[in-house]
CSV table of C-alpha atoms in Angstrom, one decimal:
chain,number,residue,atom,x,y,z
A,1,UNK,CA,0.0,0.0,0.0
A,2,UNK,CA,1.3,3.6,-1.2
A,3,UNK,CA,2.1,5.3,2.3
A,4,UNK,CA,0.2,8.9,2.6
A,5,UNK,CA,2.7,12.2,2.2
A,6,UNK,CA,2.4,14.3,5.3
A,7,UNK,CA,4.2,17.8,5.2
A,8,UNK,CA,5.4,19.7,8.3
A,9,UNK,CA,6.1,22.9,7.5
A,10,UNK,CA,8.3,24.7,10.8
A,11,UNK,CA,11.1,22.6,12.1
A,12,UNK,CA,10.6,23.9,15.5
A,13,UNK,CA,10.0,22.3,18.9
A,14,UNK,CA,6.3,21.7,18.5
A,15,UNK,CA,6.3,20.6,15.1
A,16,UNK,CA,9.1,18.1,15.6
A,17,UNK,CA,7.5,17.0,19.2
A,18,UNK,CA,4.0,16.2,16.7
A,19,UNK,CA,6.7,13.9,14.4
A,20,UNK,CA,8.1,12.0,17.4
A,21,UNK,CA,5.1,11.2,19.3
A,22,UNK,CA,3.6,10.0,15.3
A,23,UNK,CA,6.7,7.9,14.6
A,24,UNK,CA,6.3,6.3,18.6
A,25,UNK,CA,2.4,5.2,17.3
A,26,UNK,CA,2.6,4.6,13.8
A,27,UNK,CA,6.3,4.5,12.3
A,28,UNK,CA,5.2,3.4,8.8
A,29,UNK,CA,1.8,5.5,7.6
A,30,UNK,CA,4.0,8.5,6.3
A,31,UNK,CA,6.4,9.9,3.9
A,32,UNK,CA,7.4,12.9,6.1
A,33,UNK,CA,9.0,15.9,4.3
A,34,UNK,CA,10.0,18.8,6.9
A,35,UNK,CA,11.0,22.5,5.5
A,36,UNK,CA,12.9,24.7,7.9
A,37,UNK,CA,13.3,28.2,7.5
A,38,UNK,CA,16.9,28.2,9.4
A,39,UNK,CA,20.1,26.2,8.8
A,40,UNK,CA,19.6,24.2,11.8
A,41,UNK,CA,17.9,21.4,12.7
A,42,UNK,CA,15.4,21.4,15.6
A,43,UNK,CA,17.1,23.0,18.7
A,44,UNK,CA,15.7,24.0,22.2
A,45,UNK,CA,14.6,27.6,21.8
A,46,UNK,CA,14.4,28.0,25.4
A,47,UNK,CA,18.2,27.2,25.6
A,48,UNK,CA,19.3,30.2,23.8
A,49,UNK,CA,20.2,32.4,26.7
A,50,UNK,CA,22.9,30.1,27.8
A,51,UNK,CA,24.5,30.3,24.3
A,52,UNK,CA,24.1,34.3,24.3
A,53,UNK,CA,26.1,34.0,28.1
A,54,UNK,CA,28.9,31.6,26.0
A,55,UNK,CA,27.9,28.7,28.5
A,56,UNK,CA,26.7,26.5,25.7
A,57,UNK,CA,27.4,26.2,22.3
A,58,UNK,CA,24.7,26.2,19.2
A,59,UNK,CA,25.6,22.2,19.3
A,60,UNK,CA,25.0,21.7,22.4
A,61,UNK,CA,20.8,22.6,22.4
A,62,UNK,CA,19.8,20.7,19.2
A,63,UNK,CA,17.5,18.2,20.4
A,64,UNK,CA,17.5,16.2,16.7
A,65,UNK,CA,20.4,16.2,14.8
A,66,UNK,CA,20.7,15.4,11.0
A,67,UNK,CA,21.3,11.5,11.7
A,68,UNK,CA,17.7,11.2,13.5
A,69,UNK,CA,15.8,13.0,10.4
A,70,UNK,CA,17.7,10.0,8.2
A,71,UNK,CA,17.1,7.7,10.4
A,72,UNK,CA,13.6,8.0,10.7
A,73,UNK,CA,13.5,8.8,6.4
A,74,UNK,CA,12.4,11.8,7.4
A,75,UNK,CA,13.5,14.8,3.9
A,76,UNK,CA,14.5,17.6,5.8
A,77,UNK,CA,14.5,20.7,3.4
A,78,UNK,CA,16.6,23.1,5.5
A,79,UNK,CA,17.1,26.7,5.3
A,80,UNK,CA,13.9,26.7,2.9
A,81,UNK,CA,10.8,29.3,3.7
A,82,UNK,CA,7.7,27.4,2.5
A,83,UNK,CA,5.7,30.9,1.1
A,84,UNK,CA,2.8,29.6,-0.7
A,85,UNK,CA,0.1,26.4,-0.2
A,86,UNK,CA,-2.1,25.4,-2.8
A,87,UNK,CA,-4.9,23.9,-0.9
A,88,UNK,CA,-6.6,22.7,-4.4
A,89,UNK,CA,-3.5,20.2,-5.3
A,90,UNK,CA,-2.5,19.8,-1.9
A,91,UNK,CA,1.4,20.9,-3.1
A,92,UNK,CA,3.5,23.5,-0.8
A,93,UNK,CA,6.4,26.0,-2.4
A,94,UNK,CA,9.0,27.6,-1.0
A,95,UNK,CA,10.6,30.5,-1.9
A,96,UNK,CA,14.0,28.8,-4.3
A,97,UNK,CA,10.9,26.8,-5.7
A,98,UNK,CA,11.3,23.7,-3.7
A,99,UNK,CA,7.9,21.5,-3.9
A,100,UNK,CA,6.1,18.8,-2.1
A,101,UNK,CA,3.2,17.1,-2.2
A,102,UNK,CA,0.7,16.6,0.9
A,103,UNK,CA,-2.4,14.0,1.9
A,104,UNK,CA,-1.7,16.2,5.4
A,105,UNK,CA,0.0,19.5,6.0
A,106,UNK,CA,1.1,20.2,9.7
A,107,UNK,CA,1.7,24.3,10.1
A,108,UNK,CA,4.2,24.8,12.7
A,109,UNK,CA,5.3,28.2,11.6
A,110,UNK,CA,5.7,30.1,15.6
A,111,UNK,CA,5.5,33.2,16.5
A,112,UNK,CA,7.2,36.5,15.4
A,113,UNK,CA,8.7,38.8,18.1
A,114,UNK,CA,6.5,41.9,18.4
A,115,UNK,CA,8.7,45.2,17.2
A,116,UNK,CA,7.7,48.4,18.8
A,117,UNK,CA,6.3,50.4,15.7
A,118,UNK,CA,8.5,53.5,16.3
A,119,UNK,CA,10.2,55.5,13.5
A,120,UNK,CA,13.9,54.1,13.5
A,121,UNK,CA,13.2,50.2,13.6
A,122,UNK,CA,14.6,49.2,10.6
A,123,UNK,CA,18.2,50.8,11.4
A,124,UNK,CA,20.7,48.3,11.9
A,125,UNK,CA,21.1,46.7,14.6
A,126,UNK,CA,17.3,46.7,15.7
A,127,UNK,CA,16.7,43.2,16.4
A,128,UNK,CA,14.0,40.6,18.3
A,129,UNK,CA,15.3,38.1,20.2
A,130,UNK,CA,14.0,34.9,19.0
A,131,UNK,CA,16.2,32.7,17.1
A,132,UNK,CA,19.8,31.3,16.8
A,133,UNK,CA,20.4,34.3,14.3
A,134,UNK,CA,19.2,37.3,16.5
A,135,UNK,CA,21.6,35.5,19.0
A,136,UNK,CA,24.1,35.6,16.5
A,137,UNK,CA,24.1,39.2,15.6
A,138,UNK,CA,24.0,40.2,19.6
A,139,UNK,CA,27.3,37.9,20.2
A,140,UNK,CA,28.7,39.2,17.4
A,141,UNK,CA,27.3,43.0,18.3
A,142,UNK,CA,29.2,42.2,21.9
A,143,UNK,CA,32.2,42.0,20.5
A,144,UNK,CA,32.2,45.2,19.0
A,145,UNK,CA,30.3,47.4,20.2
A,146,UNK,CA,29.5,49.0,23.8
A,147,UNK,CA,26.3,49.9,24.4
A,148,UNK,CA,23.1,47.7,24.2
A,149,UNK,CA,19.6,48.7,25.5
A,150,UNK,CA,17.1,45.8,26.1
A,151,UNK,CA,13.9,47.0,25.7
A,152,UNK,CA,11.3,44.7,27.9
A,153,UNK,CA,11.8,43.7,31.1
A,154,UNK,CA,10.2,40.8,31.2
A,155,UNK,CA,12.1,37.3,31.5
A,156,UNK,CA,12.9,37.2,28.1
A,157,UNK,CA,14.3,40.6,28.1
A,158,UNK,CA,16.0,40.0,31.2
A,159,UNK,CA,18.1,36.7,29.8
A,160,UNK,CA,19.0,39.3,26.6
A,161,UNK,CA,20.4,42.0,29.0
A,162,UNK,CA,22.0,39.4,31.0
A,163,UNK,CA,23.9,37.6,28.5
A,164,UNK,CA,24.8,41.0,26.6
A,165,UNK,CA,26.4,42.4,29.8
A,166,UNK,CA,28.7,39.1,30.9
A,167,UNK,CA,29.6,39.6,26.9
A,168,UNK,CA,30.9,42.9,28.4
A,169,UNK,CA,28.4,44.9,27.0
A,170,UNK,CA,27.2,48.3,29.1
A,171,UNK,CA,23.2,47.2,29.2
A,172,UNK,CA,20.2,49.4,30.2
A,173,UNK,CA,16.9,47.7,30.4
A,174,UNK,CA,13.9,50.0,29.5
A,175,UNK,CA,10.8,48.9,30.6
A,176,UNK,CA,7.4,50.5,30.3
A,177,UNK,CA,5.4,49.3,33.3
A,178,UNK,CA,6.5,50.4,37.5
A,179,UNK,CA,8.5,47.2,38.1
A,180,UNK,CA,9.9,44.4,36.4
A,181,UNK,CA,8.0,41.2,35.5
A,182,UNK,CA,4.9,42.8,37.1
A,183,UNK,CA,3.3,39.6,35.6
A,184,UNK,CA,5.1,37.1,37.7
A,185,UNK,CA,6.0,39.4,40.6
A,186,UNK,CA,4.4,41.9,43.0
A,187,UNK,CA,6.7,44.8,43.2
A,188,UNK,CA,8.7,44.4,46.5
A,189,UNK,CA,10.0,40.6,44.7
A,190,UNK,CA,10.2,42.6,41.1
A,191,UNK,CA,12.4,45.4,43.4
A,192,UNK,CA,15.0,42.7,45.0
A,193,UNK,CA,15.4,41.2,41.6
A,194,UNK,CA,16.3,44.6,40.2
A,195,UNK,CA,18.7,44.7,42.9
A,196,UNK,CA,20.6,42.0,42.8
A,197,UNK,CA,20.5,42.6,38.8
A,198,UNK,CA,21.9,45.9,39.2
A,199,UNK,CA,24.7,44.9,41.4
A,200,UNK,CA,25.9,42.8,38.6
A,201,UNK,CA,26.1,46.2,36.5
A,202,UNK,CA,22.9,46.3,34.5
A,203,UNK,CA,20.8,49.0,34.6
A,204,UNK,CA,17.1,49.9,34.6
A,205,UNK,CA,15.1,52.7,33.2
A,206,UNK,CA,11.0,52.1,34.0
A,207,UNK,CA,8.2,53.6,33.1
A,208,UNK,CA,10.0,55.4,30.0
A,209,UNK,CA,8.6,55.0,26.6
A,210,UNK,CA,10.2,55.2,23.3
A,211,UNK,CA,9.2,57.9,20.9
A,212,UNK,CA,11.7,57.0,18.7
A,213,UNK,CA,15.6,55.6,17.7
A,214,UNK,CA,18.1,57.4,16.2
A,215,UNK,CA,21.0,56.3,13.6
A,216,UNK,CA,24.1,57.2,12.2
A,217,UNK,CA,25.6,58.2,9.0
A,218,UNK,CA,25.8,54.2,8.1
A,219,UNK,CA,22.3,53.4,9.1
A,220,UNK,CA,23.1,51.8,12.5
A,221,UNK,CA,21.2,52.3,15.4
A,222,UNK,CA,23.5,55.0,18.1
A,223,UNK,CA,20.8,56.4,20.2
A,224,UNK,CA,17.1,55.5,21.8
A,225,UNK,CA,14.7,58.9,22.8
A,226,UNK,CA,12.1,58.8,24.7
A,227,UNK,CA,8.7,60.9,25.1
A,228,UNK,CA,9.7,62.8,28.2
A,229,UNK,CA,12.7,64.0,26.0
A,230,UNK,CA,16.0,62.5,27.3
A,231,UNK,CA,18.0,59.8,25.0
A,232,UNK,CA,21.0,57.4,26.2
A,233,UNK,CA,23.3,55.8,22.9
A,234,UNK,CA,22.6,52.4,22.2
A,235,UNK,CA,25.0,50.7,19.6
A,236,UNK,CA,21.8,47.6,19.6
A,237,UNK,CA,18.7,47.4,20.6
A,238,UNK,CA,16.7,44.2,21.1
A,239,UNK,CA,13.0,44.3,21.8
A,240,UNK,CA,12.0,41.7,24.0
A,241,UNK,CA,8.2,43.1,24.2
A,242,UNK,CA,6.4,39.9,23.3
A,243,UNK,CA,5.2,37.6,19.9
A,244,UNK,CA,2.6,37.5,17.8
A,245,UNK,CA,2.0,34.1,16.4
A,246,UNK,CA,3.1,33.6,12.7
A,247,UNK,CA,-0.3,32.9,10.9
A,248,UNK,CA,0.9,35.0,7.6
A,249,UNK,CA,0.9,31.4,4.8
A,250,UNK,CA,-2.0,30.7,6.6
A,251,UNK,CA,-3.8,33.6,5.7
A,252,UNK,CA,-2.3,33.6,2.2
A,253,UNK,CA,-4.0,30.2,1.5
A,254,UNK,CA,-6.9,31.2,3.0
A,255,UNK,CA,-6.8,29.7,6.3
A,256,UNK,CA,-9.4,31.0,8.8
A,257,UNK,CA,-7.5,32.7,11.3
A,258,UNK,CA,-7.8,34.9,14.3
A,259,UNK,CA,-5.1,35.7,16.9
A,260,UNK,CA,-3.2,32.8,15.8
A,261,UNK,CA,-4.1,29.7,12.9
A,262,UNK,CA,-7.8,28.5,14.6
A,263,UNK,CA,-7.8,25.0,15.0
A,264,UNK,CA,-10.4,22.4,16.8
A,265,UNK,CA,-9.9,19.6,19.4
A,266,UNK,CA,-7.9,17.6,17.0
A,267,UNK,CA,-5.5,20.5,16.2
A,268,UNK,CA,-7.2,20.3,12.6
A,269,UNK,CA,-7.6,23.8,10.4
A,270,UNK,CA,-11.3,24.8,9.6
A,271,UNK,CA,-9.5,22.8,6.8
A,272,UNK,CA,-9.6,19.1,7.7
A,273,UNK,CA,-6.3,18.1,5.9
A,274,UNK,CA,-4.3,20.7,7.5
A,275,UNK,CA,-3.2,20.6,10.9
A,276,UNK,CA,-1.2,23.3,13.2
A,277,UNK,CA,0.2,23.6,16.4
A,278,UNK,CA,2.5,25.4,18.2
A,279,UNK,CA,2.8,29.3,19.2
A,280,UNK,CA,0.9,29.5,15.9
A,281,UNK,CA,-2.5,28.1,16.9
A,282,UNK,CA,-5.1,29.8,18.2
A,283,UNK,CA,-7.1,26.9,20.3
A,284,UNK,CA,-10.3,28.0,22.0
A,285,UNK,CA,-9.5,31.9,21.7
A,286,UNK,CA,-6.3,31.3,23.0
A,287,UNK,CA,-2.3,31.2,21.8
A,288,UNK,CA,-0.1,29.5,23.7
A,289,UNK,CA,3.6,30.5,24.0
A,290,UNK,CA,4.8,28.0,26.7
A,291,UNK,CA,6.3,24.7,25.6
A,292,UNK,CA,4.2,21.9,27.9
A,293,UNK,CA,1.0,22.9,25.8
A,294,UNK,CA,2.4,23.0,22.9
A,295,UNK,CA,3.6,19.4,23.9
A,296,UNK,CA,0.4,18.6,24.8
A,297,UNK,CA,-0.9,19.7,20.9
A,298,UNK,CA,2.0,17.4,19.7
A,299,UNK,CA,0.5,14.7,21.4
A,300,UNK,CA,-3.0,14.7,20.2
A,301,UNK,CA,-1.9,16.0,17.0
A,302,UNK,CA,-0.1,12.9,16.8
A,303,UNK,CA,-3.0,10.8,17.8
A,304,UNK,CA,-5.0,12.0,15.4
A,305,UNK,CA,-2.8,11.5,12.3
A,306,UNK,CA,-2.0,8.2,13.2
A,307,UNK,CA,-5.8,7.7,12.8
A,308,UNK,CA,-6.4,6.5,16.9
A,309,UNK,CA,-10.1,7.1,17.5
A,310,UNK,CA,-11.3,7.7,13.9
């Protein structure tokens, strides 16, 4: 019997998870063909601060290297951005014209970090901090330059300002609310944390908000103002200020979407041979950015294409 062709497209953490837990249940129903947009294959996102600090390598957080896509005769298409779906001959493009064939299609495209729509954002050296290449550019931006600012203090933002400063970096978090992580912390916790942050050498600017950023004659990014007037020079400037999931080749294929790629109880699309999951998926109104529901999505995605309680 001809084995079905199922597509992931996003060789992230979710998406990959959705592969395993298939393979685990039914090994042998599939031909699986995964795009990736990076170079990489699927790494632990969360592990990313430690390899901004320099206490892990890239290496050392990929969870599936190549050998486990071949053994598992998985065709891993990597560094190849899947941009159009035609839903009528079930066939996915990417951008160098790279094709493939679907009975299923699993969307796993994540999130995009929110940027702050001030003017100045498209300088250089305005990044998000999301991936192994905005961690990239702020190792190699450590090296070279002085001064960072980390706008966001949330954890995120925090691990960013962290890792740029014990690069040697002079970092100044700006942060828009009273206290830091006012969503985990009431303010006298959120006050001790800023200490003991601060008497590693960062510091914190609160309740300022940014009108705009400044470059220079090259186009990089020197300077941050904000609307009370005052500026301090920033040589980079990461916005950690949240994500928005990724639902744009959803939309493009016409997708019903809203807040994030809608999908039922079995992580199905409003169309029934496309699946999604991840911080793409908006289930029951809401978008999930932590990883043990997205696991849990994996799981009964998984389930469901290996065709358990059909």
């Amino acid at each position: 019997m001809q084995k079905m062709k199922l597509v992931l497209v996003g060789n992230g953490m979710a998406g990959v998870r959705t592969l395993e837990e298939l393979i685990k249940l039914e090994p042998d129903l599939y031909d699986i063909t995964v795009f990736g947009s990076e170079p990489y294959p699927n790494y632990n996102r969360i592990m990313l601060s430690p390899v901004l600090a320099g206490e892990q390598g890239i290496q050392d957080i990929i969870l599936n290297d190549l050998d486990w896509y071949k053994d598992n005769n998985i065709t891993l298409h990597l560094n190849k951005k899947v941009v159009k779906i035609d839903r009528k001959n079930k066939v996915v493009y990417a951008e160098d014209g790279t094709e493939a064939a679907y009975d299923r299609l699993l969307l796993a495209t994540g999130s995009t970090p929110f940027m702050l729509p001030v003017p100045g954002r498209e300088l250089a050296g305005v990044i998000g901090y999301r991936d192994i290449h905005d961690t990239n550019a702020m190792i190699d931006a450590a090296a070279r330059y002085r001064h960072a600012v980390v706008i966001g203090g949330g954890l995120l933002g925090l691990e960013a300002a962290n890792g740029l400063a014990l690069r040697g970096m002079d970092v100044t978090v700006v942060h828009l609310m009273p206290w830091l992580m006012e969503r985990q912390m009431d303010q006298s916790s959120a006050q001790m944390l800023q200490g003991s942050l601060e008497a590693k050498g960062l510091k914190f600017l609160l309740e300022k908000q940014t009108e705009m950023l400044l470059g220079d004659s090259t186009g990089r990014v020197k300077a941050i103002r904000f609307k009370d007037g005052s500026e301090i020079p920033a040589d980079l400037l990461v916005m950690a200020v949240g994500i928005r999931p990724n639902t744009a080749l959803a939309e493009s294929a016409g997708i019903h979407c809203n807040k994030g790629i809608v999908v039922n109880d079995t992580m199905q699309t409003y169309d029934p041979s496309i699946y999604a999951v991840g911080e793409c998926v908006s289930h029951r109104g809401t978008a999930y950015g932590l990883v043990a529901p997205l696991f849990d999505m994996a799981k009964v995605c998984a389930n469901h294409l290996a065709r358990m309680g059909i």
